[in-house]
mmCIF file of C-alpha atoms in Angstrom:
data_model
loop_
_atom_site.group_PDB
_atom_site.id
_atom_site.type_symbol
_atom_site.label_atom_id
_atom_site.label_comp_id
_atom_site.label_asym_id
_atom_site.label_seq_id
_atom_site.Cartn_x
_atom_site.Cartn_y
_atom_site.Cartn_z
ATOM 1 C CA UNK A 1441 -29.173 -47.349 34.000
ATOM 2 C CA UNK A 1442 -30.162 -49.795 31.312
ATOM 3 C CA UNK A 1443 -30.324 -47.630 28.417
ATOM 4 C CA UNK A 1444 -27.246 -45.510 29.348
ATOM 5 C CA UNK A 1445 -25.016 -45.681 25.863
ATOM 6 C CA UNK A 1446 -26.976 -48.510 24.219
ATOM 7 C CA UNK A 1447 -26.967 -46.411 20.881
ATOM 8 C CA UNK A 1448 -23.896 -45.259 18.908
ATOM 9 C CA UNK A 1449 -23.958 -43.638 15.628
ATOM 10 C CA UNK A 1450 -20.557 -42.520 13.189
ATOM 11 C CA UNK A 1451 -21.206 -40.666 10.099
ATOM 12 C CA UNK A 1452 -20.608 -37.723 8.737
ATOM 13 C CA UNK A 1453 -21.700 -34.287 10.993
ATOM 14 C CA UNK A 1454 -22.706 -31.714 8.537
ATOM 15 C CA UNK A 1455 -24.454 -28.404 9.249
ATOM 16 C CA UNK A 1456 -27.471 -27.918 6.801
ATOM 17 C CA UNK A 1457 -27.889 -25.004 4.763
ATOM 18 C CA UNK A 1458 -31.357 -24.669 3.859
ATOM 19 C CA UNK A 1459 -33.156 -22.484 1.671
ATOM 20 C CA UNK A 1460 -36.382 -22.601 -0.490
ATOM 21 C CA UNK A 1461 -35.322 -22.445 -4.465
ATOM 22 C CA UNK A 1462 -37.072 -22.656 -7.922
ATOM 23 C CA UNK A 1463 -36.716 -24.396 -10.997
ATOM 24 C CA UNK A 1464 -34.363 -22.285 -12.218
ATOM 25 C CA UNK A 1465 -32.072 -22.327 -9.456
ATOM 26 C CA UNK A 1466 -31.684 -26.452 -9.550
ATOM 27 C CA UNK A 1467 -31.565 -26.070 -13.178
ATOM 28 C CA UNK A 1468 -28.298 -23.968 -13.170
ATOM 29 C CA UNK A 1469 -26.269 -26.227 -10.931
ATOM 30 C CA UNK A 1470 -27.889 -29.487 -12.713
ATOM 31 C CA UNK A 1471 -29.527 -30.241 -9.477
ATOM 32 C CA UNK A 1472 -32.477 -33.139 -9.032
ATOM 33 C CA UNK A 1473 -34.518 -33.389 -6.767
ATOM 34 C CA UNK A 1474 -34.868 -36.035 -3.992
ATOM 35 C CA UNK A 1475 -31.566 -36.592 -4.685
ATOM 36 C CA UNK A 1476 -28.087 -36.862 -2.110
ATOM 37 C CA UNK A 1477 -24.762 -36.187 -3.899
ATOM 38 C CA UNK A 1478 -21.541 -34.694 -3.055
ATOM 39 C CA UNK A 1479 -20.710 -31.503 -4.252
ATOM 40 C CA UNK A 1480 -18.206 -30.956 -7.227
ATOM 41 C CA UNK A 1481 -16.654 -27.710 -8.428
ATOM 42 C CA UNK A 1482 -19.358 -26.433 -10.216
ATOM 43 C CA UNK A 1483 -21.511 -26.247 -6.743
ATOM 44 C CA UNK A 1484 -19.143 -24.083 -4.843
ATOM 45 C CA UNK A 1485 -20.838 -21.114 -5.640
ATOM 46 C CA UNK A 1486 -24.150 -22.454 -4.605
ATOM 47 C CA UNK A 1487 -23.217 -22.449 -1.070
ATOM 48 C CA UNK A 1488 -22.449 -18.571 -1.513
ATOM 49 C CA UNK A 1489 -25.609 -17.699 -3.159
ATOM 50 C CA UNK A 1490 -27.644 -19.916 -0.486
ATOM 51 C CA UNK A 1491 -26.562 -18.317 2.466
ATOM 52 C CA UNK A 1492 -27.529 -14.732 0.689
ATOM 53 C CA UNK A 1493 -31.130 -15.851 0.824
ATOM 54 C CA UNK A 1494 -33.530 -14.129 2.707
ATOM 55 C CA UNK A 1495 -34.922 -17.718 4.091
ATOM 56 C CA UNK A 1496 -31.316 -19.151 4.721
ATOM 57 C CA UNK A 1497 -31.499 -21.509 7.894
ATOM 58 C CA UNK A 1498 -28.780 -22.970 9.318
ATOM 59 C CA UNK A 1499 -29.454 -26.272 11.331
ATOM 60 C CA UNK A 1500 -26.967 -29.148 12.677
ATOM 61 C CA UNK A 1501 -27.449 -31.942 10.539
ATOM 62 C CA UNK A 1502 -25.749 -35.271 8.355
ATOM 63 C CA UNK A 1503 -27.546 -38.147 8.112
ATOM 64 C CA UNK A 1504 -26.490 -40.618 11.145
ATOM 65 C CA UNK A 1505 -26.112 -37.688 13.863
ATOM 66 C CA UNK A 1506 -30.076 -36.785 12.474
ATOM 67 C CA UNK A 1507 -31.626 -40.093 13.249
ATOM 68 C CA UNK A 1508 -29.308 -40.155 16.752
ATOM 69 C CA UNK A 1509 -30.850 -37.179 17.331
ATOM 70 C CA UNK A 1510 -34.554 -37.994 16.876
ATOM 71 C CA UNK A 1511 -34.182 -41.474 18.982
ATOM 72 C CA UNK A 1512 -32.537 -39.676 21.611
ATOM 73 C CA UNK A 1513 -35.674 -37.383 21.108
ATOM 74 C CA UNK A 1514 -37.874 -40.344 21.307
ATOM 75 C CA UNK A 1515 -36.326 -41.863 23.619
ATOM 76 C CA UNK A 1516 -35.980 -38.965 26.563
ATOM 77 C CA UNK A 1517 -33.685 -40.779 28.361
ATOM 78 C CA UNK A 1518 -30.307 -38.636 29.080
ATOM 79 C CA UNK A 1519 -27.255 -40.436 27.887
ATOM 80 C CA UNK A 1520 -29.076 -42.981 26.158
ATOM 81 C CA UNK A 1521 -26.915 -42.325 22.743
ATOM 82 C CA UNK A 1522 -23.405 -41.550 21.062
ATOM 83 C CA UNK A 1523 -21.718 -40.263 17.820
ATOM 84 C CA UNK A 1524 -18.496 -40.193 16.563
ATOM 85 C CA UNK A 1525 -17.475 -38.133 13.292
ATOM 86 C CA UNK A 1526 -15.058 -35.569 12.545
ATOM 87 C CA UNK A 1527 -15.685 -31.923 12.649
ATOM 88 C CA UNK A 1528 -13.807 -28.149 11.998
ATOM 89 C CA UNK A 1529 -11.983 -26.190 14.674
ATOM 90 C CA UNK A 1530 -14.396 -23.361 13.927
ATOM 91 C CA UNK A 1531 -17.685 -21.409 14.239
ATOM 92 C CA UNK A 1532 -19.720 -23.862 13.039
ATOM 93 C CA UNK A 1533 -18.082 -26.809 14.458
ATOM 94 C CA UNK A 1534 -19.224 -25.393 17.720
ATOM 95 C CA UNK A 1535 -22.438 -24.812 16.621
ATOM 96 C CA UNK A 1536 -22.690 -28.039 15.729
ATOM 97 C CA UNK A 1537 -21.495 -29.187 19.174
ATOM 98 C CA UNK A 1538 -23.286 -27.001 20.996
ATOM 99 C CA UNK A 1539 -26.927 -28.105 19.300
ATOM 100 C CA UNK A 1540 -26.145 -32.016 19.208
ATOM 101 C CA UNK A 1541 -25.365 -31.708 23.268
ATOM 102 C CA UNK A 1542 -28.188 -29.802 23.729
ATOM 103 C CA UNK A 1543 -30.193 -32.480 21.972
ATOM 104 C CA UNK A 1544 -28.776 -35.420 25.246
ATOM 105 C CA UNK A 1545 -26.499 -37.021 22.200
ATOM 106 C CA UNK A 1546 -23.142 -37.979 24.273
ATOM 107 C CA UNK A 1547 -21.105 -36.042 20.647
ATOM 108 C CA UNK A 1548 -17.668 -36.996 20.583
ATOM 109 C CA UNK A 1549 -16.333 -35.385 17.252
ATOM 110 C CA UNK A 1550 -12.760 -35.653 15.789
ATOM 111 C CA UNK A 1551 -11.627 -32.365 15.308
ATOM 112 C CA UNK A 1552 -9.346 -31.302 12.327
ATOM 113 C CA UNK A 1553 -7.442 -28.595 12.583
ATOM 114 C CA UNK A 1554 -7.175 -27.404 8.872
ATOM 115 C CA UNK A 1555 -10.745 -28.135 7.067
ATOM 116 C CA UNK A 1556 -13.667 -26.331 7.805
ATOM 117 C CA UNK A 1557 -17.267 -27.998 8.962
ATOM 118 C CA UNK A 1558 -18.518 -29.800 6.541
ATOM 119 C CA UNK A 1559 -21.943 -28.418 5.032
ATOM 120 C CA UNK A 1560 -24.475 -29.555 3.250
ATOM 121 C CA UNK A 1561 -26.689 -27.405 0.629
ATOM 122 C CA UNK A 1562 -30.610 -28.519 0.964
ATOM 123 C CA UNK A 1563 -32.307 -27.312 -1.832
ATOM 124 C CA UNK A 1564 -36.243 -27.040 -1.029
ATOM 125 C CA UNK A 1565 -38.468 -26.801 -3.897
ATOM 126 C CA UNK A 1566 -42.442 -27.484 -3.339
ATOM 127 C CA UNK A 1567 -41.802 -29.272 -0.028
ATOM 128 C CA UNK A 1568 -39.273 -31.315 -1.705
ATOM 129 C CA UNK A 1569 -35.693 -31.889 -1.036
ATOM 130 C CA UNK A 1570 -32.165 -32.160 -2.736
ATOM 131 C CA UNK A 1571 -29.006 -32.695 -0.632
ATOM 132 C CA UNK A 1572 -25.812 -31.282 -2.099
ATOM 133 C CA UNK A 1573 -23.213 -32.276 0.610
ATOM 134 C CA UNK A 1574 -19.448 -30.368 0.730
ATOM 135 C CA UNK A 1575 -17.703 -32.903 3.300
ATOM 136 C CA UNK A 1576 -14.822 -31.001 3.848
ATOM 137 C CA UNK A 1577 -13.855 -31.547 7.762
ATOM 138 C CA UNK A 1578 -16.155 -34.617 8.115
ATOM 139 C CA UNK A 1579 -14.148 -36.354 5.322
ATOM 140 C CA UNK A 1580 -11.215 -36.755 7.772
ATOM 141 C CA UNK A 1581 -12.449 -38.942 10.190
ATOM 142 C CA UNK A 1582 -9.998 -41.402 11.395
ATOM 143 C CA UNK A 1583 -10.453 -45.049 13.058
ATOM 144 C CA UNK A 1584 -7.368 -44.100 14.990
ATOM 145 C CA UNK A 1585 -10.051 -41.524 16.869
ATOM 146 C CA UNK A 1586 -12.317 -44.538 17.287
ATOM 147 C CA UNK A 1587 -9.364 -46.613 18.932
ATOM 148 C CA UNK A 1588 -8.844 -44.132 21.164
ATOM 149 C CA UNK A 1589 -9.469 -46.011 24.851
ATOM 150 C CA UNK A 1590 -12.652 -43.667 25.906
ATOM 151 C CA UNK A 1591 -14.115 -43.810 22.470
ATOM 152 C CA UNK A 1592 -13.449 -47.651 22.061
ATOM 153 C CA UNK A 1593 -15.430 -47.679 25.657
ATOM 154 C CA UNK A 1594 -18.452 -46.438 23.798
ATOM 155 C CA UNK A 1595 -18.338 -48.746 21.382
ATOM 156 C CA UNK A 1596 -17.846 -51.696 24.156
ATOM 157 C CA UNK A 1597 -21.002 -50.326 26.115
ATOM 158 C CA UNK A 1598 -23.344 -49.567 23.207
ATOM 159 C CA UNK A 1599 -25.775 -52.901 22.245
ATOM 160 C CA UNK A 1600 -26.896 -51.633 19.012
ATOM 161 C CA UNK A 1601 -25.055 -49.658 16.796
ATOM 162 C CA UNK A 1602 -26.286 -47.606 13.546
ATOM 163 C CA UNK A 1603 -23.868 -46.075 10.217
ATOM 164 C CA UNK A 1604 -25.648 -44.614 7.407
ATOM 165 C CA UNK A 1605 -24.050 -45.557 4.026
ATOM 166 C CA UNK A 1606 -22.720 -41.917 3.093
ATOM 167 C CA UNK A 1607 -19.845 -43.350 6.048
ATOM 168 C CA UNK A 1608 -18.872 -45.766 3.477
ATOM 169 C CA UNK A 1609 -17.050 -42.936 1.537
ATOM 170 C CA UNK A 1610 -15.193 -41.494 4.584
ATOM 171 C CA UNK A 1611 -14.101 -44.478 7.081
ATOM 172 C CA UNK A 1612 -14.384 -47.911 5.975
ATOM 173 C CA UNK A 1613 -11.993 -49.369 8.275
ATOM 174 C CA UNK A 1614 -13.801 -47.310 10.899
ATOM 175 C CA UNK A 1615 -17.292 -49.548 10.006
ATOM 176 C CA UNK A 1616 -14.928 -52.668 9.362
ATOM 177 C CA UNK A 1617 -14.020 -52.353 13.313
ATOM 178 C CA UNK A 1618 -17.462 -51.753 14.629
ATOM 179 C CA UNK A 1619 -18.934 -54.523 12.491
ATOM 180 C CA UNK A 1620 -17.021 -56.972 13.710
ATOM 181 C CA UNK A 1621 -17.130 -56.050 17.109
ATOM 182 C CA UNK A 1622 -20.924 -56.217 16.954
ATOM 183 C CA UNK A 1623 -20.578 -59.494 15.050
ATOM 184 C CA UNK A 1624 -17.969 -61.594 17.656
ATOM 185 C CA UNK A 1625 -20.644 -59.318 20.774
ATOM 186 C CA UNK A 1626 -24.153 -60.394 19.423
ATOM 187 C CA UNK A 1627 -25.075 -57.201 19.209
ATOM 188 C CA UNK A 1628 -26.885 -55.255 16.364
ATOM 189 C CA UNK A 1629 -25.523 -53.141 13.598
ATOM 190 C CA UNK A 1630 -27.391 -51.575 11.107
ATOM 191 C CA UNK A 1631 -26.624 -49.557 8.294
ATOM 192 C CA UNK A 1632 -28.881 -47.515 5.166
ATOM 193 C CA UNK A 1633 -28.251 -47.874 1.627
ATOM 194 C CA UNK A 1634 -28.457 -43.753 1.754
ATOM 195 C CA UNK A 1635 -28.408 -42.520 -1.807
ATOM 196 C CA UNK A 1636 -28.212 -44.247 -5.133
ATOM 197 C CA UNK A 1637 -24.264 -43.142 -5.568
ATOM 198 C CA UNK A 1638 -23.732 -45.097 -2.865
ATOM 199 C CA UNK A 1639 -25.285 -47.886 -4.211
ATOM 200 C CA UNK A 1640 -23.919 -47.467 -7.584
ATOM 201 C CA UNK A 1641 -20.432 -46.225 -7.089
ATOM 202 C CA UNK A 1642 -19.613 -47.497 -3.390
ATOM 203 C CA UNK A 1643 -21.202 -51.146 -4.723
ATOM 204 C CA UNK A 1644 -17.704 -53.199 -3.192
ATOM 205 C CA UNK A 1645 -17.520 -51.241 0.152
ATOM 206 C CA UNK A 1646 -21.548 -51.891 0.837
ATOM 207 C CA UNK A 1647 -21.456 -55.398 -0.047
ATOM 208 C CA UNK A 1648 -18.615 -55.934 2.394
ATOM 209 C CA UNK A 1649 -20.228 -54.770 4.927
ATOM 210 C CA UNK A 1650 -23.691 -56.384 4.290
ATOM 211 C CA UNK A 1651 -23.111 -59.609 5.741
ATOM 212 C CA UNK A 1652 -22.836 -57.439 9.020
ATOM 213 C CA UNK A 1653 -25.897 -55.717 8.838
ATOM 214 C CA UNK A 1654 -29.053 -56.983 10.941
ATOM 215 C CA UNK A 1655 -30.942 -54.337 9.706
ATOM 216 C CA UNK A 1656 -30.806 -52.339 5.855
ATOM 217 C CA UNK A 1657 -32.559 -48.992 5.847
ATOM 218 C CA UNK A 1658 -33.511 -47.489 2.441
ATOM 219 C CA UNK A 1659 -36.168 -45.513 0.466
ATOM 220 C CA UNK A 1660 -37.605 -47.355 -2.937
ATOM 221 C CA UNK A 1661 -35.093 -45.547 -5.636
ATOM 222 C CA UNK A 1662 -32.288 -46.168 -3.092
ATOM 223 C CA UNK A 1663 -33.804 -50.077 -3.337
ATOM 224 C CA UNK A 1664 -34.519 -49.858 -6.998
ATOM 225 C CA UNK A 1665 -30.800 -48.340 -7.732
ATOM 226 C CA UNK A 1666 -29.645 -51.371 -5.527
ATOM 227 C CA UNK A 1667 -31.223 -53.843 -7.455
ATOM 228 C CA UNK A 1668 -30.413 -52.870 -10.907
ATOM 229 C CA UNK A 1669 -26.671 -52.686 -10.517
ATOM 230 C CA UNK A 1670 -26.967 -55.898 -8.764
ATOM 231 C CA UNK A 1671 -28.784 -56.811 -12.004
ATOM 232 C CA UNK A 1672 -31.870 -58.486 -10.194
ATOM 233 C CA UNK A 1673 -33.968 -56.975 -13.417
ATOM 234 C CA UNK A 1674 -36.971 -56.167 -10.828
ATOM 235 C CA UNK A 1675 -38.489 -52.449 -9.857
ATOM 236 C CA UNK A 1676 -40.865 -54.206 -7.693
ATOM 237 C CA UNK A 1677 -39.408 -52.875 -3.519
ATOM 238 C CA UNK A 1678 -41.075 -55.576 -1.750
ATOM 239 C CA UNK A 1679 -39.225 -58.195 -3.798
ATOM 240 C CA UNK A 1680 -35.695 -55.817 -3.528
ATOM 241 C CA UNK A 1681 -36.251 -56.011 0.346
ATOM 242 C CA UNK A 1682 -36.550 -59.777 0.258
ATOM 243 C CA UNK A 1683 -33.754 -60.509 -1.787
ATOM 244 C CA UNK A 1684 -31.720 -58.125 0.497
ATOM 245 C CA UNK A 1685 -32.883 -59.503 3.798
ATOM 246 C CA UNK A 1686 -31.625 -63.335 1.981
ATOM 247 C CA UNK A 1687 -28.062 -61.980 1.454
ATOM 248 C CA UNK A 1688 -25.499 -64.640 3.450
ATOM 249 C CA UNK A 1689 -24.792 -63.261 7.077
ATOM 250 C CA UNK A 1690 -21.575 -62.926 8.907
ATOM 251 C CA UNK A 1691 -22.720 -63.771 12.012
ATOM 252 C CA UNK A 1692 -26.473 -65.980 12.650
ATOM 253 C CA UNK A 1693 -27.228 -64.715 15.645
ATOM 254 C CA UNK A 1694 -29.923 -62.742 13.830
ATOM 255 C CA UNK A 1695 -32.067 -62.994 10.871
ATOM 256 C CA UNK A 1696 -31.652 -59.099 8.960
ATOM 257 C CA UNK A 1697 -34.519 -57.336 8.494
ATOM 258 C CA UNK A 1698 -34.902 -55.167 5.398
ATOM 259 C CA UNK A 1699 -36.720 -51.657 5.892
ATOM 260 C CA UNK A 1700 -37.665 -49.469 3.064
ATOM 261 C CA UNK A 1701 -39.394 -46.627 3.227
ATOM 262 C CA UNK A 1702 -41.371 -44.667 0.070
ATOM 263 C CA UNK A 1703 -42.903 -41.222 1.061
ATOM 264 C CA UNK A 1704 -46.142 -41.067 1.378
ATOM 265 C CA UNK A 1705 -46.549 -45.334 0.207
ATOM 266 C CA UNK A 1706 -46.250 -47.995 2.722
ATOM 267 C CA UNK A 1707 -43.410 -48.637 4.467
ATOM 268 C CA UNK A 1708 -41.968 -52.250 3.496
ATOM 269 C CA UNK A 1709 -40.397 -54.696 6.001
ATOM 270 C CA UNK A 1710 -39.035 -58.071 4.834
ATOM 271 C CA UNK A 1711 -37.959 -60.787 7.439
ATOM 272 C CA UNK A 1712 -37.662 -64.401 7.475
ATOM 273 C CA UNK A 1713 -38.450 -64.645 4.078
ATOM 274 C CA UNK A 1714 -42.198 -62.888 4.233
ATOM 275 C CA UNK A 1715 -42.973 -59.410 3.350
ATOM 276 C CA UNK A 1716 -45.063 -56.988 5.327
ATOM 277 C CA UNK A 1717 -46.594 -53.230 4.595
ATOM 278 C CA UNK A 1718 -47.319 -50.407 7.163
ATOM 279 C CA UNK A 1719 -49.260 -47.609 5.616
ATOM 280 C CA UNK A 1720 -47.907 -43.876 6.885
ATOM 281 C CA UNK A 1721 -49.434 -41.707 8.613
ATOM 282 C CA UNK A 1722 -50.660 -39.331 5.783
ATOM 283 C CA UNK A 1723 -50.070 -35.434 5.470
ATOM 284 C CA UNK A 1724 -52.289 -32.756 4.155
ATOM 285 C CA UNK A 1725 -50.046 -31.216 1.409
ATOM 286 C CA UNK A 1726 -50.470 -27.722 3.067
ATOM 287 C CA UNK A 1727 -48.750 -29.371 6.388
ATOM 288 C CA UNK A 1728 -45.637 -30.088 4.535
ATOM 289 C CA UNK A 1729 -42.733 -27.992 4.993
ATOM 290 C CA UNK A 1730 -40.276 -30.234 3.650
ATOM 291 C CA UNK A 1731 -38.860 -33.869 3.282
ATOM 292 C CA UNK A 1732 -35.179 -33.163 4.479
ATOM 293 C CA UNK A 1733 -34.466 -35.540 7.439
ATOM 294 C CA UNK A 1734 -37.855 -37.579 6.776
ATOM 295 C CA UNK A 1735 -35.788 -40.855 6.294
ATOM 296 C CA UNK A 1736 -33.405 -39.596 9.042
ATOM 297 C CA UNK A 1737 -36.228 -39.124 11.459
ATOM 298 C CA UNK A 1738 -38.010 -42.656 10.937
ATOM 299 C CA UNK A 1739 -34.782 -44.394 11.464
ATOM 300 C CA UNK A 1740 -34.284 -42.607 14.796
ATOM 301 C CA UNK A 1741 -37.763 -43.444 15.740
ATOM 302 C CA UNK A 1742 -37.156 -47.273 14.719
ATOM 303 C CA UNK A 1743 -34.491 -47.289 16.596
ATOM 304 C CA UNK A 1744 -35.790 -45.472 19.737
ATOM 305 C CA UNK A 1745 -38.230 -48.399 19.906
ATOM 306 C CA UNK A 1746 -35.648 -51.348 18.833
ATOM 307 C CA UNK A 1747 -33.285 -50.643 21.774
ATOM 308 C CA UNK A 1748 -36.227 -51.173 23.968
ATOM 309 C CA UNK A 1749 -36.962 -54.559 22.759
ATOM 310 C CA UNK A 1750 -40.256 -53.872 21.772
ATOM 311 C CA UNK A 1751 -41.565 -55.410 18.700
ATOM 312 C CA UNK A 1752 -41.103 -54.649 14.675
ATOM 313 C CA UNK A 1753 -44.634 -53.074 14.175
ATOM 314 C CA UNK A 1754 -44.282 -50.620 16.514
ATOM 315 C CA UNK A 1755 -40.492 -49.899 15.946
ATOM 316 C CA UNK A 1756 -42.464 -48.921 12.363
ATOM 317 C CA UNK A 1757 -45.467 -47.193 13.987
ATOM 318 C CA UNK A 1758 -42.298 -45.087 15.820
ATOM 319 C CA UNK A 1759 -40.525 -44.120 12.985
ATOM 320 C CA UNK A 1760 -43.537 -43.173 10.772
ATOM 321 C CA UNK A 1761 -44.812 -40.501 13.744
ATOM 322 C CA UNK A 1762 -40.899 -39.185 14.093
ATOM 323 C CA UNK A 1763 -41.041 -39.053 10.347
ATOM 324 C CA UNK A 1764 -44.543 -37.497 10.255
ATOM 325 C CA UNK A 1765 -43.465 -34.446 12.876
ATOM 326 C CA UNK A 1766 -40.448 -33.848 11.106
ATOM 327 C CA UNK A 1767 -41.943 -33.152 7.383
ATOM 328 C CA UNK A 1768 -43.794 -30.286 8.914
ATOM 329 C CA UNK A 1769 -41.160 -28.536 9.947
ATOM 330 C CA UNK A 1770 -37.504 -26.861 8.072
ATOM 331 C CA UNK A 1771 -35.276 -29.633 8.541
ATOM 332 C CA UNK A 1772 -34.720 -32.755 11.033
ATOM 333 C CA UNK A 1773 -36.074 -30.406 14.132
ATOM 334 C CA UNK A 1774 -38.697 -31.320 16.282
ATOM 335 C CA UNK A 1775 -40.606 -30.164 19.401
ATOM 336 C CA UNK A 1776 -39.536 -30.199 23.407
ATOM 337 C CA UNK A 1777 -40.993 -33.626 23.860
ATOM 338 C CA UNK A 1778 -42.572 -36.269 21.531
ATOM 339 C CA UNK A 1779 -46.319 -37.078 21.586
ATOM 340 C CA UNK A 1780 -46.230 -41.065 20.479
ATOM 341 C CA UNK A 1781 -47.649 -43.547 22.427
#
């Protein structure tokens, strides 16, 4: 089977919490919205109070194993995808398991014995999202894991390989061993700038791995965030994404492609030195449930479409309909089988 493994994720497996809030609720744990940050002692209690909502859902989630998720979606092919990240010996680890085989992803999580699942707190105000993530078990991922021979066999049959930047925190030496593999194998590894902490306080670990990267998924304040503490003194995305698709490459086998995506604006894509817009496919505000997993899903539709060779534009056209579906439901969930042709 041609596809069989092509796709391998790592990140961080989380299992959402998700509730709808008010005001007042992000103002008393100093919450913002369409925002990603990791929780600190004064959001413990949130997670208690959350899960005492009436409109509490619980749904498998973290960023990478999302857009997996959605291109396996896409892609209804059994076995065409994998992910690796570390997980809890407990209820929810299961859970988490049990939804992410469910979904055709070939999971195979770490699993520690002494921290529980890690969670993350989404925060839905107006259709709007905040992510508030608690790591816990997902924090102790370990490239040993990844050496092991029948993970390391994943890794040699994938082609294309994706890490969203929230990994960066967790498993550098992890990324360090996939991006060079993919480097010295010609094949492609991609990687999202994720949230602007990442950008801002992760700033050594991403620009190590850069030169890797064939592709850079990001939204425009993740871009914007990027280019200030890079000091590039420019707000402007499309000229962010160019400068970012000119960074020096570890391996020429392929020009990188910059993708950035900004709500309900155009999606830019910057390669070989031009820049190009795709306008989204736009939502009636009464159709929106809410933005948590919208940047997940349209890098798992990309995807879907990259691994089968077929051309930018419509890798875009992909991602903007996974994208599209997902915003109109409670987090990155979608229906039995995709409609996109």
């Amino acid at each position: 089977m041609a596809y069989e493994r092509i796709l391998l994720g790592m990140g961080n497996p989380l299992l959402d919490i998700s509730a709808v809030v008010d005001e007042d609720f992000l103002k008393k744990y100093d919450i913002k919205l369409n925002n990603a940050i990791l929780a600190e002692e004064k959001h413990i209690p949130m997670y208690e109070e959350m899960a005492s909502n009436s409109n509490v859902e619980y749904i498998a989630g973290g960023a990478t194993q999302n857009s997996i998720k959605v291109a396996q979606w896409m892609l209804q092919i059994h076995g065409a995808t994998s992910y690796m990240g570390c997980i809890g010996k407990d209820k929810f680890g299961e859970e988490m398991k049990k939804n992410s085989t469910a979904a055709g992803v070939n999971v195979q999580y770490l699993e520690d014995e002494s921290a529980p699942t890690g969670t993350c707190a989404v925060c839905v105000v107006g259709g709007e999202r905040s992510l508030i993530a608690n790591l816990s078990a997902a924090n102790c991922y370990k490239s040993e894991h990844l050496k092991r021979p029948e993970n390391w066999a994943l890794v040699e049959k994938a082609k294309y390989f994706y890490i969203a930047g929230f990994f960066l925190t967790v498993s550098p030496d992890s990324i360090q061993l996939v991006a060079e593999h993919a480097a010295a194998n010609n094949k492609v590894f991609s990687m999202n700038l994720s949230a602007p902490f990442i950008c801002e306080f992760f700033k050594d670990a991403q620009e190590k791995f850069l030169p890797y990267m064939d592709f850079v998924f990001g939204n425009e304040t993740e871009a914007r965030t990027f280019s200030k503490v890079h000091g590039w003194e420019t707000d402007d995305v499309a000229e962010i994404a160019l400068k970012i698709s000119q960074w020096p490459k570890a391996s020429g086998t392929f020009k990188r492609i910059t993708v950035i995506t900004q709500g309900a604006d155009p999606v830019v894509v910057a390669e070989d030195g031009k820049v190009k817009q795709f306008p989204v496919i736009l939502l009636p505000k009464e159709k929106l449930v809410d933005t948590n997993g919208a940047g997940d899903a349209f890098v798992g539709g990309f995807l879907s479409q990259l691994v089968q060779g077929k051309p930018i534009d419509v890798c875009v056209k992909a991602g903007c309909y996974a994208s599209n579906v997902v915003i109109q439901r409670s987090g990155c969930t979608y229906p039995e089988k995709p409609d996109f042709n």
